[in-house]
Amino acid sequence: MLSSASRSIASLKSRCAYEPYASKVCKPEDCIPIFKDGMSIGWSGFTPVGDPKVVPIALSEYVEKNNLQGKLRFNMFIGASSGAKNEDRWAKNGMIARRYPYQNGANLKKNINSGKTFFADKHLSMFPQDLAWGFYTKQRGGGIDLAIIEATEILADGSIVLAGAVGSAVEFCHCADKIIIELNTAIPSFKGCHDIVAPWKPPGKPYNITSVDSRIGELSIKVDPRKVVAVVESHAIFPGRPVKGADATAKAIAGHIVDFFQNEVKQGRLPENLYPLQSGVGNIANAVVDGLNDSPFGNLTVYTEVLQEAMLPMFNSGKLKFGSSTSLTLSQWDKLYDNFDFYKNKFVLRPQAISNSPEVIRRLGVIAMNTPVEVDIFGHANSTLINGTRLVNGLGGSGDFLRNGYLSIMHCPSARKTKKDKTGISCVVPMCTHIDHTEHDLDVIVTEQGLADLRGLAPVERARLMIEKTVHPDYKDQMREYLNLAIQATQPKGAGHEPQILSKVFKMQENLKKKGTMHLDSW
Amino acid sequence: MLSSASRSIASLKSRCAYEPYASKVCKPEDCIPIFKDGMSIGWSGFTPVGDPKVVPIALSEYVEKNNLQGKLRFNMFIGASSGAKNEDRWAKNGMIARRYPYQNGANLKKNINSGKTFFADKHLSMFPQDLAWGFYTKQRGGGIDLAIIEATEILADGSIVLAGAVGSAVEFCHCADKIIIELNTAIPSFKGCHDIVAPWKPPGKPYNITSVDSRIGELSIKVDPRKVVAVVESHAIFPGRPVKGADATAKAIAGHIVDFFQNEVKQGRLPENLYPLQSGVGNIANAVVDGLNDSPFGNLTVYTEVLQEAMLPMFNSGKLKFGSSTSLTLSQWDKLYDNFDFYKNKFVLRPQAISNSPEVIRRLGVIAMNTPVEVDIFGHANSTLINGTRLVNGLGGSGDFLRNGYLSIMHCPSARKTKKDKTGISCVVPMCTHIDHTEHDLDVIVTEQGLADLRGLAPVERARLMIEKTVHPDYKDQMREYLNLAIQATQPKGAGHEPQILSKVFKMQENLKKKGTMHLDSW
């Protein structure tokens, strides 16, 4: 056991076994001259864990002090979201010209939604491959200028042991011209927690992962030491991500899912310990994990993008055997570190190309569970854009898991309140205003009202079941009326495989904008 | 070489090495009592090749003779489309209650679009897995009642050598209660052409395919001989699918794609013999294949769903080294059979779960090329539903390839004519009326006007490039105006990551319906 006090005393030397880096050791502010306007930069980290801290903060301070806001702008690549104190401060300072492939920052989002920062979502499994293949930086012939990587140890060959996330760090190190290492000595070394696989070009080899705990790679990222331009000591620990408690809606959703699993086991379509679980982030996802913890299921496994706090007690109780992910996201890091030797044998952190690999997800039969912005009656889902235009967070790995999972489940409340109406927003609509997951991808949709098992159903059957099982009672009649109108308008003309009336299809969303509710006076 | 004349003389006995089946040999009409109303039935075949013929025709004749139209209805599972004389005649006779996961029949489509037959698209790689896992026949506890399989040989262990397609035949044989074999002695035995892999439940094993010609399975489908209830000799050969010649539009599209490939090779993002190609069906796809045949590229390979006619001359010239698919689709079968020994070494036919496997497609770096109904300026595509409601053909494997390919390309004409207007339909619209492939999936969109390389671009950048490169000149101003209006309506409010105006987003499609053209008087 490593106490909070003892953790802060590890010396830089005790964590760096590669002598030649001694000459590269410097302070965060010494790195400032490395940064040039227009650079393409990759950061380690994922949902913000394992991201560089002291160097980005030093650069922010430099920009603020010298009134360089908007004058040093970068193309930023980070596996997923990063932190408020490092990344979002860059956004506030106008330092982010472009950002891929996921974000979750207040200022960054504001810039993206007002057209000041260019952003694009990409399936998280594909992003690092496409970057390594040169698709994101065609204008410079591929590669990036700089990678900034948080490490917890440097091995004798100069290779890097990361912190609590892998993300796209391997690809960034591989294709960057220069690398800055932030060696964090305030947290334990994560040596042994990672399974690092090098980037490849087609044809690749099979990822020989046949169980959540299979290991196919190395413990550290091999780098060309000549590319390392600075090694900076860091003691920075950012606060963990707070966990919202489960409300009645989330608990009801979790209940429906556990019941569904029990029936699937009974029918022989799932084994008694289920298949490996993937669960998104947020309070519904947490409630589902809590629900499983309280369920009769045991010997569970997880193959996911982010290992969540709610999984720690399940490791303790033995309910959860093993977890694979690309990141650990906790609200209180001491919960992990105080029993680090115990937990270290319970999980493996993989590059996001592998944690989210379609190949592995399908082979292992992962059960995918994610929360959308809205779903439609035919089984499409919007995960990214409110009203089809305003970015919320991003796609993340939802598409990787939902497309390839054995079972693909989306869960959301049936309705949300507005200022004017306690059920002003129906989360189930005739047509989503943006589609990230199609009717060909989703198996099951759940709200607190109930669970719609859409497998094997035709579009009209799906719509009837969605209305019956998932729509809030306040909207059931309105939705039934729409479906009947759409059937009448299309099927007699031989054009109604999936009945819709284009002129009315977004009427509920339009009404919300004008009148603060999706309740219509009439269709 | 096997001449047309000699092919018809193979005897049933010479093609069936499993003695006990002798007692099962019967005539097509003897199978009629096997069929019961409400059965779930799987047919071999794919795009219609390798589908059963004489038994389905005998049943149609029985239904027509006894006025049983609409009284014998089945839940039909076929890998992809089947033929006009067998399947679509069943549709005409009201014999198809349900149909999965793809179709292409005049009567069948009519029934689906008027709500008389329940149909649902599914990614072709996933359909057979989901069927084998019981997702399509939950009400009967999984499995199907009957499989009807066209064979070209039966081996000494009773296992089945298929004809020119695999499709989902392996899964059908595996999970059917009863099997009828149609042994076709009028075409050569395809023994040696298939790579049959048995169905599995998670956790599976890696598909150890690292090259288009890798083999990981067997030559025939192992079956429990007790399930075989009839062996029927067939001499039926249906005519091949006619190939449309390439028009100027298709040739221009092919030219843009070849130019693009040449630049990608120059930039080091593609090797000189490209990566394995996947190409959809249709005249644009054929033109692309023709274009590659006339290009400097050599030593090409194909990893696709359907090997097309245009590939035969490429095998002859050595331009194409090897092809992997689940089906061969030719207009004239003699072209193949007259040099069967030569061609047999040039291709392998795999189950569609493997020809379309995300795992293999991504590993090999397949270049995916498909034709949509319409695309939108942000890079989404509609492959299935005209006006969001009327089924054309279906999704097929487009999602398998476009999601997982190294490069994902969609090609279509920039505009189509209507009765009233020679460019009445713009194939590039503000928002697709149905979305099968998302902006997160597609890399490149091509029309005869030009090629838009969308990789690494944010939504607004994509939209500008799409308008610049792919939109028909008749629509450029209209589309530019829309984009500017949408930007103005959303970005100043901080809600414009992907600018759209919901109330106008389908105005072009609405105008088409009312006035026969997508040219608007005003936005």
Coordinates of N, CA, C and O in Angstrom, one line a residue, chain A residues 285-397:
Chain A
A285 N -25.4 5.5 -16.9 CA -24.4 4.4 -17.0 C -24.0 4.0 -15.6 O -23.9 2.8 -15.3
N286 N -23.8 4.9 -14.7 CA -23.4 4.6 -13.3 C -24.5 3.8 -12.6 O -24.3 2.8 -11.9
A287 N -25.8 4.2 -12.9 CA -26.9 3.5 -12.3 C -26.9 2.0 -12.8 O -27.3 1.1 -12.0
V288 N -26.6 1.8 -14.1 CA -26.6 0.5 -14.6 C -25.6 -0.4 -13.9 O -25.8 -1.5 -13.6
V289 N -24.4 0.2 -13.8 CA -23.3 -0.5 -13.1 C -23.8 -0.8 -11.6 O -23.6 -2.0 -11.2
D290 N -24.3 0.1 -11.0 CA -24.8 -0.1 -9.6 C -25.9 -1.2 -9.6 O -25.9 -2.1 -8.8
G291 N -26.8 -1.2 -10.6 CA -27.8 -2.2 -10.7 C -27.2 -3.6 -10.9 O -27.7 -4.5 -10.3
L292 N -26.2 -3.7 -11.7 CA -25.5 -5.0 -11.9 C -24.9 -5.4 -10.6 O -24.8 -6.6 -10.3
N293 N -24.3 -4.5 -9.9 CA -23.7 -4.8 -8.6 C -24.7 -5.4 -7.6 O -24.4 -6.3 -6.8
D294 N -25.9 -4.9 -7.7 CA -27.0 -5.4 -6.8 C -27.7 -6.6 -7.4 O -28.6 -7.1 -6.8
S295 N -27.3 -7.0 -8.6 CA -28.1 -8.1 -9.3 C -27.5 -9.5 -8.9 O -26.4 -9.5 -8.3
P296 N -28.1 -10.5 -9.3 CA -27.6 -11.9 -9.0 C -26.4 -12.2 -9.9 O -25.7 -13.2 -9.7
F297 N -26.1 -11.4 -11.0 CA -25.0 -11.8 -11.9 C -23.6 -11.7 -11.2 O -23.4 -10.7 -10.4
G298 N -22.8 -12.6 -11.4 CA -21.4 -12.6 -10.9 C -20.4 -12.9 -11.9 O -20.7 -13.2 -13.1
N299 N -19.1 -12.9 -11.5 CA -18.0 -13.2 -12.5 C -18.1 -12.3 -13.7 O -17.8 -12.8 -14.8
L300 N -18.5 -11.1 -13.5 CA -18.6 -10.2 -14.7 C -17.3 -9.7 -15.2 O -16.3 -9.7 -14.5
T301 N -17.3 -9.3 -16.5 CA -16.1 -8.7 -17.0 C -16.5 -7.5 -17.8 O -17.7 -7.3 -18.1
V302 N -15.5 -6.6 -18.0 CA -15.7 -5.4 -18.7 C -14.7 -5.2 -19.8 O -13.5 -5.4 -19.6
Y303 N -15.2 -4.9 -21.0 CA -14.3 -4.5 -22.1 C -14.9 -3.2 -22.6 O -15.9 -3.1 -23.3
T304 N -14.3 -2.1 -22.2 CA -14.9 -0.8 -22.4 C -13.8 0.3 -22.7 O -12.6 0.0 -22.8
E305 N -14.3 1.5 -22.8 CA -13.4 2.6 -23.1 C -12.9 3.3 -21.8 O -11.8 3.7 -21.7
V306 N -13.8 3.4 -20.8 CA -13.5 4.0 -19.6 C -13.9 3.2 -18.4 O -15.1 2.8 -18.3
L307 N -12.9 2.8 -17.6 CA -13.3 2.1 -16.3 C -13.8 3.1 -15.3 O -13.1 4.1 -15.0
Q308 N -15.0 2.9 -14.8 CA -15.6 4.0 -13.9 C -15.4 3.6 -12.5 O -15.3 2.5 -12.1
E309 N -15.6 4.7 -11.7 CA -15.6 4.5 -10.2 C -16.4 3.4 -9.7 O -16.0 2.7 -8.8
A310 N -17.6 3.3 -10.2 CA -18.6 2.3 -9.7 C -18.1 0.9 -9.8 O -18.6 0.0 -9.2
M311 N -17.0 0.7 -10.6 CA -16.5 -0.6 -10.8 C -15.5 -1.0 -9.6 O -15.3 -2.2 -9.4
L312 N -15.0 0.0 -8.9 CA -14.0 -0.4 -7.8 C -14.7 -1.3 -6.8 O -14.1 -2.3 -6.4
P313 N -15.8 -0.9 -6.3 CA -16.4 -1.8 -5.2 C -16.8 -3.2 -5.8 O -16.8 -4.2 -5.1
M314 N -17.0 -3.2 -7.1 CA -17.3 -4.5 -7.7 C -16.0 -5.4 -7.8 O -16.1 -6.6 -7.8
F315 N -14.9 -4.8 -8.0 CA -13.6 -5.5 -7.9 C -13.4 -6.0 -6.5 O -13.1 -7.2 -6.2
N316 N -13.7 -5.1 -5.5 CA -13.6 -5.5 -4.1 C -14.4 -6.7 -3.7 O -14.0 -7.6 -3.1
S317 N -15.7 -6.7 -4.2 CA -16.6 -7.8 -3.8 C -16.4 -9.0 -4.7 O -16.9 -10.1 -4.4
G318 N -15.5 -8.9 -5.7 CA -15.3 -10.1 -6.6 C -16.4 -10.3 -7.7 O -16.3 -11.2 -8.5
K319 N -17.4 -9.4 -7.6 CA -18.5 -9.4 -8.6 C -17.9 -9.2 -10.0 O -18.4 -9.8 -11.0
L320 N -16.9 -8.3 -10.1 CA -16.3 -8.0 -11.4 C -14.9 -8.6 -11.4 O -14.0 -8.3 -10.5
K321 N -14.7 -9.5 -12.3 CA -13.4 -10.3 -12.4 C -12.2 -9.4 -13.0 O -11.1 -9.5 -12.5
F322 N -12.5 -8.8 -14.1 CA -11.5 -8.1 -14.8 C -12.0 -7.0 -15.7 O -13.1 -7.2 -16.2
G323 N -11.3 -5.9 -15.9 CA -11.7 -4.9 -16.8 C -10.6 -4.5 -17.7 O -9.5 -4.4 -17.4
S324 N -11.0 -4.2 -19.0 CA -10.1 -3.7 -20.0 C -10.7 -2.4 -20.5 O -11.9 -2.3 -20.7
S325 N -9.8 -1.4 -20.6 CA -10.3 -0.1 -21.1 C -9.1 0.7 -21.6 O -7.9 0.2 -21.6
T326 N -9.3 1.9 -22.1 CA -8.2 2.8 -22.4 C -7.9 3.8 -21.3 O -6.9 4.5 -21.4
S327 N -8.8 3.9 -20.3 CA -8.7 5.0 -19.3 C -9.4 4.6 -18.1 O -10.4 3.8 -18.1
L328 N -8.9 5.1 -17.0 CA -9.6 5.0 -15.7 C -10.2 6.4 -15.3 O -9.4 7.3 -15.3
T329 N -11.5 6.5 -15.0 CA -12.0 7.8 -14.6 C -12.6 7.7 -13.2 O -13.6 6.9 -13.1
L330 N -12.0 8.3 -12.3 CA -12.5 8.3 -10.9 C -12.7 9.7 -10.4 O -12.2 10.6 -10.9
S331 N -13.5 9.8 -9.4 CA -13.7 11.1 -8.7 C -12.6 11.3 -7.7 O -12.2 12.4 -7.5
Q332 N -12.2 10.2 -7.0 CA -11.2 10.3 -6.0 C -10.1 9.3 -6.2 O -10.3 8.1 -6.1
W333 N -9.0 9.8 -6.6 CA -7.9 8.9 -7.0 C -7.3 8.1 -5.9 O -6.8 7.0 -6.1
D334 N -7.5 8.6 -4.6 CA -6.9 7.9 -3.5 C -7.6 6.5 -3.4 O -7.0 5.6 -2.9
K335 N -8.9 6.5 -3.8 CA -9.6 5.2 -3.8 C -8.8 4.1 -4.5 O -8.8 2.9 -4.1
L336 N -8.2 4.5 -5.6 CA -7.4 3.6 -6.4 C -6.0 3.4 -5.8 O -5.6 2.3 -5.5
Y337 N -5.4 4.5 -5.5 CA -3.9 4.4 -5.1 C -3.8 3.8 -3.8 O -2.7 3.1 -3.5
D338 N -4.7 3.9 -2.9 CA -4.6 3.3 -1.5 C -4.6 1.8 -1.6 O -4.3 1.1 -0.6
N339 N -5.1 1.3 -2.7 CA -5.1 -0.2 -2.8 C -4.5 -0.6 -4.2 O -5.0 -1.5 -4.8
F340 N -3.6 0.2 -4.6 CA -3.1 0.1 -6.0 C -2.6 -1.4 -6.4 O -2.9 -1.9 -7.5
D341 N -1.9 -2.0 -5.5 CA -1.4 -3.3 -5.8 C -2.5 -4.3 -6.0 O -2.4 -5.2 -6.8
F342 N -3.6 -4.2 -5.3 CA -4.8 -5.0 -5.5 C -5.4 -4.8 -6.8 O -5.6 -5.7 -7.6
Y343 N -5.7 -3.5 -7.1 CA -6.4 -3.2 -8.3 C -5.6 -3.4 -9.6 O -6.1 -3.7 -10.6
K344 N -4.3 -3.2 -9.5 CA -3.4 -3.4 -10.7 C -3.6 -4.7 -11.4 O -3.3 -4.8 -12.6
N345 N -3.9 -5.7 -10.7 CA -4.1 -7.0 -11.3 C -5.5 -7.2 -11.9 O -5.8 -8.3 -12.4
K346 N -6.3 -6.2 -11.7 CA -7.7 -6.4 -12.1 C -8.1 -5.7 -13.4 O -9.2 -5.8 -13.9
F347 N -7.1 -4.9 -13.9 CA -7.4 -4.2 -15.2 C -6.2 -4.1 -16.1 O -5.1 -4.2 -15.6
V348 N -6.5 -3.8 -17.3 CA -5.4 -3.5 -18.3 C -5.9 -2.3 -19.1 O -7.1 -2.1 -19.4
L349 N -4.9 -1.4 -19.4 CA -5.2 -0.2 -20.2 C -4.6 -0.4 -21.6 O -3.4 -0.7 -21.7
R350 N -5.4 -0.2 -22.6 CA -5.0 -0.5 -24.0 C -5.1 0.8 -24.8 O -5.9 1.7 -24.5
P351 N -4.3 0.9 -25.9 CA -4.6 2.0 -26.9 C -6.0 2.0 -27.3 O -6.7 1.0 -27.4
Q352 N -6.6 3.2 -27.5 CA -8.0 3.3 -27.9 C -8.3 2.6 -29.2 O -9.4 2.1 -29.4
A353 N -7.3 2.4 -30.1 CA -7.5 1.7 -31.3 C -7.9 0.2 -30.9 O -8.5 -0.5 -31.7
I354 N -7.5 -0.2 -29.8 CA -7.7 -1.6 -29.4 C -8.8 -1.8 -28.3 O -9.7 -2.7 -28.4
S355 N -8.9 -0.8 -27.4 CA -10.0 -0.8 -26.4 C -11.3 -0.8 -27.1 O -12.3 -1.3 -26.7
N356 N -11.3 0.0 -28.3 CA -12.5 0.2 -29.0 C -12.5 -0.5 -30.4 O -13.3 -0.2 -31.3
S357 N -11.7 -1.5 -30.5 CA -11.5 -2.2 -31.8 C -12.7 -3.0 -32.2 O -13.2 -3.9 -31.5
P358 N -13.3 -2.7 -33.4 CA -14.4 -3.5 -33.9 C -14.1 -5.0 -33.9 O -15.0 -5.8 -33.5
E359 N -12.9 -5.4 -34.3 CA -12.5 -6.8 -34.3 C -12.7 -7.4 -32.9 O -13.3 -8.5 -32.8
V360 N -12.2 -6.8 -31.9 CA -12.2 -7.4 -30.6 C -13.6 -7.3 -30.0 O -14.1 -8.3 -29.3
I361 N -14.3 -6.2 -30.1 CA -15.6 -6.0 -29.6 C -16.6 -7.1 -30.1 O -17.3 -7.7 -29.4
R362 N -16.5 -7.4 -31.4 CA -17.4 -8.4 -32.0 C -17.0 -9.8 -31.5 O -17.8 -10.6 -31.2
R363 N -15.7 -10.0 -31.5 CA -15.2 -11.4 -31.1 C -15.6 -11.7 -29.7 O -16.1 -12.8 -29.4
L364 N -15.5 -10.7 -28.8 CA -15.8 -11.0 -27.4 C -17.3 -10.9 -27.1 O -17.7 -11.3 -26.0
G365 N -18.0 -10.4 -28.0 CA -19.5 -10.3 -27.8 C -19.9 -9.2 -26.8 O -20.8 -9.4 -26.0
V366 N -19.2 -8.1 -26.9 CA -19.4 -7.0 -25.9 C -20.9 -6.6 -25.9 O -21.5 -6.5 -26.9
I367 N -21.4 -6.3 -24.7 CA -22.7 -5.7 -24.5 C -22.5 -4.2 -24.4 O -22.0 -3.7 -23.4
A368 N -23.0 -3.5 -25.4 CA -22.7 -2.0 -25.5 C -23.9 -1.2 -24.9 O -25.0 -1.5 -25.3
M369 N -23.6 -0.3 -24.1 CA -24.7 0.6 -23.5 C -24.2 2.0 -23.5 O -23.2 2.4 -22.9
N370 N -25.0 2.9 -24.1 CA -24.7 4.3 -24.2 C -25.9 5.2 -24.1 O -27.0 4.7 -24.4
T371 N -25.7 6.4 -23.8 CA -26.8 7.4 -23.7 C -26.8 8.4 -24.9 O -25.8 9.0 -25.1
P372 N -27.9 8.5 -25.6 CA -28.0 9.4 -26.7 C -28.6 10.7 -26.2 O -29.2 10.8 -25.1
V373 N -28.6 11.7 -27.1 CA -29.3 13.0 -27.0 C -30.8 12.7 -27.2 O -31.7 13.1 -26.4
E374 N -31.1 12.0 -28.3 CA -32.5 11.6 -28.6 C -32.4 10.4 -29.5 O -31.4 10.1 -30.1
V375 N -33.5 9.7 -29.5 CA -33.7 8.5 -30.4 C -35.0 8.7 -31.2 O -35.8 9.5 -30.8
D376 N -35.1 8.0 -32.3 CA -36.4 8.1 -33.0 C -37.1 6.8 -33.0 O -36.6 5.7 -32.6
I377 N -38.4 6.9 -33.4 CA -39.2 5.7 -33.2 C -38.8 4.5 -34.1 O -39.2 3.4 -33.9
F378 N -37.9 4.8 -35.1 CA -37.5 3.7 -36.0 C -36.2 3.1 -35.5 O -35.7 2.1 -36.1
G379 N -35.6 3.7 -34.5 CA -34.4 3.2 -33.9 C -33.1 3.8 -34.4 O -32.0 3.1 -34.3
H380 N -33.1 5.1 -34.8 CA -31.9 5.8 -35.0 C -31.6 6.6 -33.7 O -32.5 7.0 -33.0
A381 N -30.3 7.0 -33.6 CA -29.9 7.8 -32.4 C -29.0 9.0 -32.7 O -28.2 8.9 -33.6
N382 N -29.3 10.1 -32.0 CA -28.4 11.3 -32.1 C -27.6 11.3 -30.8 O -28.1 11.4 -29.7
S383 N -26.3 11.2 -31.0 CA -25.4 11.3 -29.8 C -24.6 12.6 -29.7 O -23.9 12.7 -28.7
T384 N -24.7 13.5 -30.7 CA -23.8 14.5 -30.7 C -24.4 16.0 -30.8 O -23.8 16.9 -30.2
L385 N -25.4 16.2 -31.6 CA -25.8 17.5 -31.9 C -27.3 17.8 -31.5 O -28.2 17.3 -32.1
I386 N -27.4 18.7 -30.5 CA -28.8 19.2 -30.1 C -29.4 20.0 -31.3 O -28.7 20.8 -31.9
N387 N -30.6 19.7 -31.6 CA -31.3 20.3 -32.8 C -30.5 20.1 -34.1 O -30.7 20.9 -35.0
G388 N -29.7 19.1 -34.1 CA -28.9 18.9 -35.4 C -27.8 19.8 -35.6 O -27.1 19.7 -36.7
T389 N -27.5 20.8 -34.7 CA -26.5 21.8 -35.0 C -25.6 22.1 -33.9 O -24.4 22.4 -34.1
R390 N -26.0 21.9 -32.6 CA -25.2 22.4 -31.5 C -24.5 21.2 -30.8 O -25.1 20.3 -30.3
L391 N -23.1 21.2 -30.9 CA -22.4 20.1 -30.4 C -22.5 20.0 -28.9 O -22.3 21.0 -28.2
V392 N -22.8 18.8 -28.4 CA -22.8 18.6 -26.9 C -21.4 18.2 -26.5 O -20.6 19.0 -26.1
N393 N -21.1 16.9 -26.5 CA -19.7 16.5 -26.3 C -19.1 15.9 -27.5 O -18.2 16.4 -28.1
G394 N -19.7 14.8 -27.9 CA -19.1 14.2 -29.1 C -19.5 12.7 -29.2 O -20.2 12.2 -28.3
L395 N -19.1 12.1 -30.3 CA -19.4 10.7 -30.6 C -18.7 9.8 -29.7 O -19.3 8.8 -29.2
G396 N -17.4 10.1 -29.4 CA -16.7 9.1 -28.6 C -16.6 7.8 -29.2 O -16.5 7.6 -30.4
G397 N -16.6 6.7 -28.3 CA -16.6 5.4 -28.9 C -17.9 4.7 -29.0 O -18.0 3.5 -29.3

